[in-house]
Amino acid sequence: MWSHPHLGLHAVVDSDGSVRLGRPGQDRACLVPLVEVTATGHGRMWSGERFIETSIGDRLTYRGHETVQDENRERTTIRLADPVTELAAEVTLETTSGAASLRARVRLVNEGSTPLRVESVTTLTLGGITDADGALDGLTLHWADNDWLAECRWRQTAFRDQVVPLSRSAHGHEGRGCFERYSQGSWSTGRHLPVAALTDRDGRAWLWQIESSAGWRFETGEREGAAYVALFGPDDAHHQWRHTLAPGEDFHTVPAVLVRAEAGGLDAAFGELTDYRRGIRRDHPDHRTLPVIYNDYMNTLMGDPTTEKLMPLIEAAAAAGAEVFVIDAGWYDDDAQGWWDSVGAWEPATNRFPDGIQEVLDAIRRHGMTPGLWLEPEVVGVRSPLAHTLPPEAFFRRGGVRVTEHGRHHLDLRHPAARAHLDSVVDRLVDEWGVGYLKLDYNINIGPGTENGLESAGAGLLGHHRAHLDWMASLLDRHPSLVLENCGSGGLRMDYAQLAVAQVQSTSDQQDLLRYPPIAAAAATAATPEQAAVWAYPQPGHSQDEIAFTLTGALLGRIHLSGFLNLMDDDQFALVSSAISVYKDIRPEISGARPFWPLGLPAWEDTWIAHGLRSQESTLLTLWRRQPPSGGADMRQAQRDQNGSGATACTLELPHLRGTAQRPTVLHPVATDSTAVWDAAEGRLTVCLPRPDTAVLVRVSSGS
C-alpha cells in the first residue's frame, strides 16, 4: 500500500492485519509493528529495557490509508486500530520527490468509552537492518555525545560491541536490552544529539533524527537476526511523561526522520539530512544572505557592556565588515547584587548607558549594521518583581510548588500572562528600539517539566515547548525581518524543533580556540551550515597564526565574530578584514552546499581535522592542524590515516572529484606558507601546514 523507492521500503500488511515497514522479501519476524504503544494496564509482551514488542503495538491492525500529493511532497496516512482499548493510530509518512528521507508523525485517538493513560509511543519504527551479507557483524553504530563546551562529539563502535549475540536459538527469545540514548530535562541536547546512524562496510547508511525540544529517545537492538530502530518522543520511564487520553481526545507525537544512503556512508546520509532540514524549516531571507554577526560577549566584554566599552567595538566591527552587532548579556544589569537572579523585565541599565541604550543602538545603525540584543525569555529571576506580579500558574510548578533552578523560575508559555509579558518585551525591543536580531538563550535545565493540574511533568514540558515554538513563530509573523538565534548555553538545545523556526544556532560557549575545531567541524551534523554559528574571537595579544586559526574555523558556517578588534595593530586587523572578505565571497555557496568529512567525523583530541562543503560551484575545505596531545592520546588519529600526529602534510580523499582537473587555492589566510596539491588520478588533495595550531580554508574548483 506504500513504498519509497529511494529508501527501498514498503509498508506491508500481514494476513493478521499488522502493518510493518521493511524491504521487499524480508522475513516478517525481523520487522517491527508500525506503531508501538505502552499504556497503563497494557505493557510489553517481553519485559525488559526495550519499548518495542508492546501489547497494543501487536494488536494494532490495518484500517485504511490515503495518499495526498502537494507539489513535490507526498503524504500517506495509514490508519490502525486496537480492538481491545479502541485506541486508533494515524501514521503520517511524508516523502519528497527524489529524496532519500522519510518523515513520520503519529496521531493517537481514544475512540473508546474510558480514559487511557499512554506511557510511551513510537514516532517511527524500522526493522530488518543488516549488512550487505544479511548479518549484523558488518554494522557500525554512530552517535553523538553532547555537553557544555564539548558539543557534537561523535562516537562509533561495532554494533556487536553494544548488542552482543545471545544465541537466540538456545533460549527461544531475544535479549531484554538494547542500545539507547535519550534526553534528560529541558536541555534537549544536554547529553546527546537526537541524531544517530547505522552503517555497513559497503557504504550503506541509515541515519535518523528526532525533532523534540522536550523529551526524546531512540533505541536499537537485535530482532530475529536483524537490527531494528525505534524513535520516540518523551516517555514515562525516562522523562516522567504520561498522557491521559479521555474518550475522543487525541495526541500528536513529535516528528522524526529516517534517511537512507545506498552508498557514500555517513557523508552521503548527512547530505540527505541537510537537504531535508532545509526543506522543513521556516523560510527566511537570513538563510540566503548570511550576514556577518559581531557579538560582544565571547572572550571580550563577557556580560559587562557599557556605552564606553561598546562604542569603539562598534566602529571596529563595522570596519572589519560585520553586518549585525549583538549586545550580549548584561545590558539590563542595574542591580548592585548582580543580574543573574533578577532578570525578567528586560529594561536597559541606566548605569551602563547614561544617555540611554538608544544611543548605542543608533550608533550600530549609523555604522551600517543591524542592532541585536541578548534575551533569555523563558526565565524570571527569583528577585525580579515579575516573580511576584505574574500569577503562580504562569510558572513551572511541581507538587504545587514553584520550581527554582540556579536562582531562576521558569515561565510556562501556555499561560496567557506569560506570553503577553514576552510579547510586550519583544515588540518594544523591535518596534520602539529598532532591534533586528535577538539571541534567545536558555541557561538552566529545569528538570522533567511542570505539573499543571493532573498532567505529568513530562507532558507539561512538552506542552510548554510547543507553546514556545508557537510563540517564536508568532514573533516572526509580526516581524518578518527579525532574526532569531537559538542558544542553550551554547549547543544544549540544538534540535530541529527549535531550528525549524530559529534562523541561527549557537554551537558552543567554548572559549579555548584550540578546543573549538572538533565542535566547528562536526557542527553541520547538528544544524545546516548556514545556521551553525561558530565563534571567531581574534585578540590583539594573538599571533598571526592564532588569529588565522580562530577565524578559519567559522568560515564554512555562520561567523560569530568577537574580540577587541579596536585594539589590534594594522596587520592584525587586516587579517580579520581579509577573512570576512573571503567569507562574503563564498557565502552564496554555503546555503546550498552539502557537508562532508574527508578524515571522518573528528574525535576530541585529533591532531588533523577536516570539514568540507560540496556545492555545484566548488568544493570548500577547512583543515586544522593542532599540537598533538601529550601522553600519546592521538594514537586513534595515527592509526586511522596516513598523516600521523607529527606530519606537516595531510592527504584528503575526495572521491567525488577523482579523475577531474581541479585547481586548489588557499583562500585564507592569504599570506601563508601552506600549500595544497591536487592528484587527479587518485582523487587526493595534499595540504601542507608547516606548523601546529594552524588552519587553512582551501577551495578546489575546475575554474582558473
XYZ file of C-alpha atoms in Angstrom:
704
model
C 0.000 0.000 0.000
C 3.013 2.301 0.377
C 6.569 2.253 -0.880
C 9.564 4.574 -1.016
C 11.832 3.840 -3.981
C 14.843 5.790 -2.686
C 14.702 4.134 0.733
C 13.743 0.761 -0.683
C 10.993 0.443 1.937
C 7.484 -0.928 1.783
C 4.630 -0.791 4.272
C 3.370 -4.365 4.321
C 0.026 -5.596 5.698
C 0.222 -9.119 7.093
C -2.591 -11.642 6.967
C -3.444 -10.748 10.572
C -3.710 -7.027 9.682
C -0.437 -5.926 11.272
C 1.444 -3.212 9.347
C 5.250 -3.139 9.297
C 7.949 -1.228 7.425
C 10.574 -3.293 5.661
C 12.404 -4.132 2.493
C 10.942 -6.487 -0.121
C 11.394 -10.158 0.599
C 12.276 -9.773 4.274
C 11.112 -12.232 6.905
C 8.193 -10.660 8.803
C 9.650 -11.859 12.113
C 12.552 -9.376 11.988
C 10.272 -6.405 11.363
C 8.591 -4.205 13.993
C 4.948 -3.077 14.153
C 4.495 0.339 12.583
C 3.469 1.843 15.952
C 4.449 0.626 19.411
C 2.473 1.909 22.411
C 2.601 1.239 26.126
C -0.248 2.357 28.351
C -1.079 1.762 31.979
C -2.522 -1.738 32.063
C -1.134 -2.527 28.603
C 2.611 -3.078 28.719
C 5.010 -5.259 26.789
C 4.851 -8.884 25.802
C 8.542 -9.418 26.648
C 9.649 -7.397 29.646
C 12.982 -5.594 29.614
C 14.626 -2.342 28.623
C 13.084 -2.254 25.169
C 9.964 -0.306 24.329
C 9.035 -2.438 21.345
C 7.099 -5.721 21.409
C 4.205 -3.951 23.125
C 0.780 -5.479 23.624
C -1.010 -2.601 21.931
C 1.500 -2.485 19.079
C 0.958 -6.186 18.451
C -2.821 -5.694 18.344
C -2.934 -2.589 16.124
C -4.412 -3.665 12.779
C -4.870 -2.008 9.429
C -7.985 0.089 8.952
C -7.220 2.037 5.772
C -4.927 4.587 4.213
C -4.877 7.560 1.859
C -2.187 9.462 -0.020
C -2.130 13.200 -0.736
C 0.322 14.864 -3.105
C 1.298 18.511 -2.649
C 3.702 19.844 -5.285
C 6.809 17.650 -4.832
C 5.728 16.163 -1.494
C 3.647 13.104 -0.794
C 1.896 12.314 2.484
C 0.478 8.899 3.178
C -1.629 8.389 6.302
C -2.022 4.796 7.458
C -4.863 4.193 9.928
C -4.632 1.493 12.579
C -6.873 0.423 15.474
C -6.622 -1.693 18.627
C -9.821 -3.692 19.217
C -9.170 -4.040 22.956
C -8.555 -0.429 24.043
C -10.255 1.135 20.986
C -7.144 3.259 20.524
C -6.717 4.466 16.938
C -3.351 5.426 15.453
C -2.861 7.517 12.326
C 0.685 7.296 10.981
C 1.670 10.029 8.532
C 4.643 9.204 6.302
C 5.931 12.206 4.365
C 8.343 11.996 1.472
C 9.846 14.453 -1.009
C 10.309 13.620 -4.668
C 13.827 12.399 -5.372
C 14.920 12.488 -1.716
C 16.022 9.510 0.356
C 14.296 10.657 3.538
C 11.118 9.679 5.344
C 9.454 11.903 7.939
C 6.924 10.374 10.305
C 4.385 11.530 12.865
C 1.705 9.615 14.748
C -1.677 10.784 15.988
C -3.343 8.714 18.688
C -7.112 8.981 19.222
C -9.097 7.379 22.024
C -12.214 6.049 20.320
C -13.278 4.109 23.387
C -15.509 4.998 26.323
C -12.883 5.001 29.097
C -9.704 7.070 29.587
C -6.389 5.553 28.502
C -3.099 6.652 30.076
C -0.359 6.413 27.431
C 3.202 5.948 28.734
C 5.208 5.669 25.508
C 4.579 5.788 21.781
C 6.920 5.496 18.827
C 7.031 8.041 16.054
C 8.852 5.701 13.678
C 9.992 2.080 13.741
C 12.067 0.094 11.314
C 13.336 -3.472 11.465
C 15.257 -5.780 9.168
C 18.502 -3.758 9.015
C 21.537 -5.870 8.126
C 24.874 -5.513 6.384
C 25.365 -6.499 2.750
C 25.791 -10.137 3.792
C 22.470 -10.180 5.591
C 24.145 -10.249 9.004
C 24.922 -7.860 11.855
C 28.682 -8.274 12.146
C 29.358 -5.617 9.496
C 27.218 -2.898 11.092
C 28.714 0.119 12.853
C 26.766 2.255 15.304
C 27.294 6.047 15.389
C 26.000 8.539 17.950
C 26.989 11.955 19.305
C 27.664 12.879 22.916
C 26.967 16.487 23.802
C 27.985 18.654 26.713
C 28.606 22.278 27.604
C 31.822 23.363 25.817
C 32.096 19.918 24.203
C 29.294 19.639 21.680
C 28.893 17.226 18.745
C 31.403 14.590 19.892
C 30.677 11.675 17.588
C 31.358 8.095 18.694
C 31.381 4.900 16.715
C 31.581 1.258 17.642
C 30.771 -2.078 16.100
C 27.080 -2.844 16.535
C 28.065 -6.168 18.063
C 30.079 -4.379 20.762
C 26.828 -2.924 22.092
C 24.317 -5.605 21.066
C 26.071 -8.902 21.635
C 24.880 -12.224 20.128
C 22.974 -14.200 22.771
C 22.237 -17.479 20.970
C 18.551 -16.927 20.470
C 18.065 -20.484 19.282
C 19.119 -21.774 22.692
C 16.702 -19.558 24.632
C 13.757 -19.022 22.327
C 13.770 -15.283 22.991
C 15.616 -12.130 22.034
C 17.570 -10.283 24.699
C 15.905 -7.862 27.058
C 18.272 -4.963 26.386
C 19.104 -2.517 23.632
C 21.400 0.391 22.866
C 19.606 3.615 23.752
C 20.256 7.333 24.019
C 17.830 9.878 25.411
C 17.492 13.427 26.690
C 17.137 14.436 30.315
C 15.213 17.515 31.405
C 14.749 20.671 29.368
C 18.152 20.759 27.650
C 17.217 18.573 24.704
C 20.878 18.095 23.731
C 22.465 18.400 27.155
C 23.680 14.783 26.966
C 23.451 13.647 23.340
C 22.293 14.821 19.945
C 18.928 13.379 18.833
C 20.734 12.061 15.752
C 22.412 8.686 15.202
C 23.187 6.166 12.463
C 23.949 2.611 11.445
C 26.407 1.989 8.601
C 27.903 -1.072 6.962
C 31.257 -1.828 5.333
C 29.931 -1.190 1.823
C 28.941 2.423 2.475
C 25.254 1.920 3.200
C 23.857 4.089 5.970
C 20.682 4.566 7.967
C 20.612 7.966 9.693
C 17.825 9.268 11.935
C 16.803 12.474 13.712
C 14.146 13.150 16.364
C 12.669 16.665 16.405
C 11.860 17.465 20.014
C 12.798 20.273 22.397
C 11.279 18.365 25.310
C 11.979 14.635 25.684
C 13.247 12.174 23.094
C 14.727 8.700 22.981
C 15.925 6.183 20.414
C 16.767 2.533 20.779
C 18.342 -0.042 18.512
C 18.816 -3.731 19.090
C 18.501 -7.173 17.568
C 15.300 -8.810 16.415
C 15.407 -12.177 14.650
C 18.924 -11.757 13.270
C 18.467 -8.148 12.108
C 18.764 -4.722 13.681
C 15.779 -2.550 14.441
C 15.451 1.156 15.245
C 12.633 2.745 17.264
C 12.306 6.530 17.609
C 10.344 8.147 20.445
C 9.432 11.496 21.891
C 9.171 11.633 25.692
C 8.122 8.588 27.712
C 7.293 7.785 31.318
C 10.403 5.799 32.198
C 12.905 8.420 31.015
C 11.049 11.768 31.109
C 8.122 11.409 33.558
C 5.802 11.756 30.558
C 2.323 10.274 30.705
C -0.623 11.476 28.686
C -4.165 10.551 29.619
C -6.458 10.374 26.619
C -10.068 10.890 27.578
C -12.645 9.474 25.178
C -12.488 11.449 21.944
C -9.163 13.137 22.756
C -6.025 12.863 20.644
C -2.256 13.248 20.985
C 0.357 14.038 18.333
C 3.884 12.663 18.646
C 6.987 14.701 17.897
C 8.235 14.281 14.304
C 11.203 12.119 13.343
C 13.035 11.453 10.088
C 14.889 8.482 8.661
C 17.481 8.873 5.902
C 18.956 6.129 3.735
C 22.200 6.267 1.750
C 22.845 3.319 -0.564
C 26.489 4.358 -0.933
C 28.787 7.010 0.467
C 28.294 6.225 4.148
C 27.727 8.973 6.689
C 28.764 11.768 4.325
C 26.035 10.873 1.857
C 23.469 10.379 4.616
C 24.250 13.739 6.217
C 23.974 15.323 2.789
C 20.423 13.986 2.529
C 19.651 15.075 6.080
C 20.950 18.578 5.327
C 18.622 18.829 2.328
C 15.747 17.596 4.479
C 16.475 20.140 7.224
C 16.419 22.938 4.682
C 13.061 21.716 3.459
C 11.247 21.635 6.832
C 12.394 24.919 8.356
C 10.556 28.216 8.144
C 11.682 30.218 5.133
C 13.651 33.344 5.991
C 15.955 35.668 3.992
C 18.690 35.190 6.587
C 19.262 31.668 5.247
C 20.327 33.184 1.939
C 22.076 36.420 2.945
C 24.144 35.011 5.850
C 25.152 38.371 7.355
C 28.347 38.516 9.421
C 27.490 38.772 13.124
C 29.665 40.527 15.697
C 28.801 39.646 19.300
C 30.486 41.478 22.182
C 30.478 38.533 24.615
C 32.961 35.769 23.959
C 36.434 36.487 25.360
C 35.572 40.186 25.135
C 33.035 42.015 27.331
C 31.741 38.761 28.859
C 28.431 40.204 30.065
C 29.753 43.661 31.012
C 28.640 46.032 28.223
C 28.626 49.804 28.666
C 28.347 52.710 26.265
C 32.029 53.493 26.773
C 33.123 49.918 26.010
C 30.743 49.334 23.119
C 31.367 52.443 21.017
C 34.922 51.563 19.902
C 33.890 47.931 19.300
C 31.007 49.070 17.103
C 33.322 51.183 14.955
C 35.918 48.416 14.652
C 33.357 45.683 13.895
C 31.839 47.749 11.104
C 35.261 48.495 9.642
C 36.072 44.767 9.670
C 32.904 44.001 7.671
C 30.338 42.966 10.302
C 26.689 43.430 9.318
C 24.970 42.636 12.631
C 26.169 43.846 16.043
C 24.778 41.983 19.057
C 24.954 43.391 22.573
C 25.060 40.225 24.618
C 24.232 39.580 28.275
C 24.363 42.327 30.881
C 22.712 45.265 29.079
C 19.831 45.171 31.633
C 22.133 44.798 34.686
C 21.250 47.673 37.028
C 21.302 45.759 40.300
C 24.003 46.006 42.944
C 23.517 42.304 43.771
C 24.022 41.144 40.176
C 21.671 40.350 37.335
C 21.518 36.564 37.262
C 18.618 36.126 39.668
C 16.906 39.477 38.964
C 16.204 39.223 35.226
C 12.746 39.267 33.670
C 11.752 42.855 32.941
C 14.404 43.361 30.232
C 14.821 47.104 30.687
C 18.161 48.815 29.935
C 20.536 49.557 32.815
C 20.838 53.301 33.286
C 24.221 52.979 34.996
C 25.578 51.216 31.909
C 24.025 53.584 29.377
C 23.947 57.077 30.959
C 22.376 58.607 27.837
C 20.188 55.568 27.172
C 20.751 52.357 25.261
C 19.214 54.022 22.205
C 22.449 55.990 21.804
C 24.319 52.708 21.295
C 21.662 51.176 19.044
C 21.684 54.324 16.910
C 25.481 54.079 16.615
C 25.168 50.489 15.388
C 22.708 51.551 12.692
C 24.800 54.586 11.798
C 27.692 52.222 11.047
C 25.512 50.227 8.681
C 24.820 47.265 10.978
C 21.626 45.719 12.357
C 21.351 46.043 16.148
C 20.923 42.852 18.157
C 20.269 42.055 21.820
C 20.640 39.029 24.072
C 17.495 37.787 25.773
C 16.676 34.806 27.983
C 12.893 34.902 27.627
C 11.799 31.735 29.437
C 13.261 32.642 32.841
C 12.415 35.104 35.595
C 14.917 35.674 38.387
C 13.783 34.893 41.930
C 14.461 38.542 42.894
C 12.644 40.000 39.898
C 9.386 41.877 40.628
C 7.792 39.738 37.931
C 8.246 36.703 40.164
C 5.508 38.228 42.340
C 3.336 40.120 39.840
C 2.756 37.295 37.367
C 0.228 34.666 38.534
C 1.602 31.410 40.019
C 0.089 29.449 37.116
C 2.393 31.310 34.705
C 5.412 29.433 36.116
C 6.623 25.841 36.169
C 5.389 24.029 39.274
C 5.716 20.512 40.612
C 3.677 19.235 43.517
C 2.065 22.658 43.733
C 5.438 24.311 44.431
C 7.054 26.769 42.035
C 10.251 25.281 40.576
C 13.500 27.144 41.240
C 16.759 26.355 39.453
C 20.009 28.317 39.735
C 18.228 31.411 41.017
C 15.524 31.393 38.337
C 11.889 30.479 37.894
C 10.654 29.172 34.543
C 7.730 30.624 32.608
C 5.048 28.329 31.192
C 4.240 29.865 27.814
C 0.882 28.139 27.693
C -0.316 30.723 30.197
C -1.634 33.927 28.580
C 0.033 36.198 31.161
C 3.474 34.708 30.478
C 3.046 35.034 26.750
C 1.630 38.559 26.951
C 4.627 39.626 29.037
C 7.127 38.321 26.474
C 5.146 39.676 23.542
C 5.280 43.147 25.058
C 9.037 42.829 25.678
C 9.882 41.766 22.123
C 7.505 44.235 20.483
C 9.137 47.028 22.490
C 12.646 45.941 21.503
C 11.751 45.601 17.825
C 9.161 48.329 17.240
C 10.455 51.005 19.615
C 14.177 50.274 19.827
C 14.703 49.055 16.249
C 16.336 45.746 17.210
C 16.536 43.340 14.262
C 18.315 40.363 15.855
C 17.553 38.526 19.089
C 19.877 35.993 20.675
C 17.479 33.785 22.651
C 19.491 31.997 25.321
C 18.479 29.226 27.719
C 20.833 28.626 30.643
C 19.035 26.311 33.067
C 17.885 22.708 32.935
C 14.535 22.904 34.707
C 14.234 19.132 35.117
C 11.375 16.912 33.985
C 8.886 19.743 33.478
C 5.788 21.222 35.094
C 2.621 19.742 36.540
C -0.441 21.770 35.618
C -3.338 20.100 37.378
C -3.259 16.349 36.828
C -0.779 16.379 33.932
C 2.603 14.705 34.326
C 5.758 16.808 34.472
C 6.939 15.498 31.095
C 3.609 16.315 29.472
C 3.867 19.812 30.892
C 7.358 20.258 29.450
C 6.212 19.112 26.017
C 3.202 21.408 26.204
C 5.368 24.383 27.162
C 7.882 23.743 24.404
C 5.172 23.505 21.794
C 3.822 26.826 23.062
C 7.364 28.236 22.990
C 7.792 27.266 19.336
C 4.416 28.785 18.537
C 5.484 31.994 20.319
C 8.718 32.175 18.316
C 6.776 31.688 15.080
C 4.343 34.440 16.084
C 7.257 36.860 16.558
C 8.379 36.184 13.001
C 4.822 36.554 11.761
C 4.670 40.042 13.288
C 8.280 40.954 12.486
C 9.241 39.077 9.279
C 12.760 40.536 9.038
C 13.637 39.749 12.666
C 16.383 37.118 13.055
C 16.205 34.678 15.979
C 19.290 32.913 17.259
C 18.748 29.725 19.239
C 21.202 29.330 22.108
C 21.162 26.973 25.070
C 24.364 27.693 26.980
C 25.883 27.154 23.553
C 24.565 23.964 21.959
C 22.490 22.363 24.726
C 19.137 22.827 22.969
C 20.274 22.165 19.407
C 17.362 20.280 17.869
C 15.194 20.669 14.788
C 12.079 21.546 16.680
C 13.922 24.768 17.553
C 15.850 25.057 14.294
C 12.796 24.653 12.104
C 11.793 28.091 13.482
C 15.028 29.857 14.514
C 17.437 31.106 11.873
C 20.782 30.708 13.658
C 22.140 28.159 16.146
C 24.899 28.856 18.655
C 27.170 25.818 18.546
C 29.177 26.268 21.766
C 30.401 28.511 24.574
C 33.915 27.078 24.135
C 36.438 29.855 24.876
C 39.636 27.956 24.011
C 40.377 28.479 20.324
C 42.349 25.209 20.210
C 39.384 23.245 21.606
C 36.829 24.614 19.149
C 37.879 22.788 15.921
C 36.180 19.419 16.622
C 32.979 21.294 17.516
C 33.157 23.545 14.460
C 33.944 20.633 12.152
C 31.054 18.482 13.411
C 28.504 21.307 13.801
C 26.979 20.505 10.403
C 25.820 17.157 11.822
C 23.517 19.081 14.170
C 22.490 22.067 12.009
C 22.676 23.156 8.401
C 25.957 25.006 7.730
C 24.149 28.309 7.196
C 22.539 28.005 10.647
C 25.590 26.796 12.585
C 27.256 29.815 14.224
C 30.889 29.364 15.260
C 32.781 31.844 17.428
C 35.820 33.573 15.960
C 37.453 35.673 18.674
C 40.789 37.097 17.494
C 42.595 39.224 20.074
C 45.333 41.875 19.955
C 47.523 39.586 22.043
C 47.289 36.774 19.468
C 49.916 35.846 16.925
C 49.056 35.911 13.227
C 48.688 32.122 13.318
C 46.258 32.291 16.238
C 44.161 34.982 14.575
C 44.006 32.999 11.343
C 43.214 29.807 13.300
C 40.175 31.167 15.143
C 38.818 32.926 12.050
C 39.242 29.938 9.731
C 37.039 27.705 11.878
C 33.976 29.888 11.294
C 34.217 30.360 7.533
C 32.110 27.359 6.475
C 29.166 28.231 8.710
C 27.927 31.410 10.350
C 30.510 33.783 11.785
C 30.109 34.882 15.388
C 32.916 37.440 15.353
C 34.132 38.802 18.676
C 37.347 40.110 20.230
C 38.871 43.514 20.928
C 39.262 44.434 17.275
C 39.643 48.095 18.243
C 42.968 47.372 19.983
C 44.601 45.485 17.104
C 47.516 46.750 15.073
C 47.158 47.270 11.331
C 48.456 43.822 10.341
C 46.185 42.015 12.782
C 43.137 43.990 11.708
C 43.939 43.412 8.044
C 43.945 39.649 8.682
C 40.496 39.876 10.276
C 39.133 42.011 7.441
C 40.600 39.621 4.890
C 38.818 36.646 6.468
C 35.485 38.494 6.474
C 36.006 39.429 2.837
C 36.673 35.789 1.935
C 33.532 34.747 3.800
C 31.405 37.225 1.873
C 32.781 35.813 -1.372
C 31.948 32.196 -0.528
C 28.725 32.565 1.461
C 26.447 32.335 -1.609
C 27.670 28.725 -1.934
C 27.140 27.751 1.713
C 23.350 27.805 1.819
C 23.049 25.141 -0.878
C 26.126 23.020 -0.124
C 26.287 19.603 1.478
C 28.782 18.877 4.286
C 31.350 16.086 4.282
C 34.337 14.980 6.362
C 37.381 13.690 4.423
C 39.056 12.380 7.610
C 35.835 11.158 9.162
C 33.969 12.886 11.961
C 36.550 14.272 14.394
C 37.482 12.940 17.796
C 38.060 15.408 20.616
C 41.855 15.090 20.643
C 42.507 14.655 16.910
C 45.548 16.485 15.564
C 44.273 16.771 11.979
C 40.614 17.737 11.499
C 38.895 18.362 8.174
C 35.443 19.587 7.250
C 34.187 20.350 3.767
C 31.231 21.668 1.805
C 30.320 20.448 -1.673
C 28.383 22.751 -3.972
C 27.856 22.969 -7.692
C 30.477 25.695 -7.904
C 33.328 24.085 -5.990
C 34.488 22.112 -3.003
C 35.463 24.121 0.081
C 37.640 22.545 2.773
C 38.756 23.665 6.205
C 41.775 21.838 7.597
C 43.109 22.259 11.111
C 46.423 21.006 12.444
C 46.684 21.048 16.237
C 49.565 20.289 18.554
C 49.447 16.560 19.404
C 48.215 15.972 22.955
C 50.715 14.657 25.477
C 50.736 11.028 26.507
C 50.016 9.513 23.099
C 46.310 10.362 23.152
C 46.460 10.877 19.397
C 47.027 7.191 18.573
C 43.493 6.936 17.192
C 44.310 9.545 14.566
C 47.655 7.971 13.687
C 46.031 4.591 13.224
C 43.107 5.980 11.246
C 45.025 7.670 8.446
C 48.429 8.020 6.842
C 49.100 11.537 8.076
C 50.263 10.841 11.615
C 50.351 13.272 14.506
C 53.798 14.688 13.718
C 53.380 15.101 9.963
C 53.373 18.532 8.362
C 51.124 17.454 5.476
C 47.723 15.803 5.355
C 46.245 13.890 2.413
C 42.487 14.099 1.965
C 40.482 11.692 -0.176
C 37.981 13.498 -2.438
C 36.414 10.657 -4.437
C 33.695 12.896 -5.902
C 36.439 14.777 -7.812
C 38.594 11.806 -8.804
C 39.667 11.877 -12.425
C 38.890 15.560 -12.923
C 41.205 18.505 -13.442
C 40.961 20.719 -10.371
C 42.847 23.672 -9.038
C 43.278 24.046 -5.261
C 43.532 27.586 -3.902
C 44.251 28.596 -0.322
C 41.604 31.236 0.391
C 42.522 32.006 3.989
C 44.900 33.042 5.304
C 46.063 34.676 2.079
C 49.625 35.323 3.260
C 50.577 31.783 4.233
C 53.317 29.241 3.724
C 50.720 26.480 3.465
C 50.345 24.658 0.165
C 47.717 22.474 -1.490
C 48.400 19.974 -4.307
C 45.774 18.035 -6.285
C 46.289 14.488 -7.601
C 43.513 13.981 -10.154
C 44.214 10.320 -10.853
C 43.947 9.332 -7.186
C 41.406 11.991 -6.200
C 43.606 13.222 -3.383
C 44.342 16.671 -2.059
C 47.550 17.056 -0.071
C 47.719 20.119 2.164
C 50.880 21.180 3.943
C 50.634 23.053 7.251
C 54.251 23.501 8.372
C 53.402 24.484 11.956
C 50.956 23.051 14.517
C 47.974 25.063 15.708
C 47.324 26.465 12.260
C 44.410 26.151 9.844
C 43.533 26.939 6.245
C 40.492 27.256 4.045
C 41.008 25.748 0.584
C 38.831 25.945 -2.495
C 39.071 23.108 -5.015
C 37.487 24.022 -8.333
C 37.854 23.486 -12.054
C 37.930 27.217 -12.743
C 41.061 29.250 -13.230
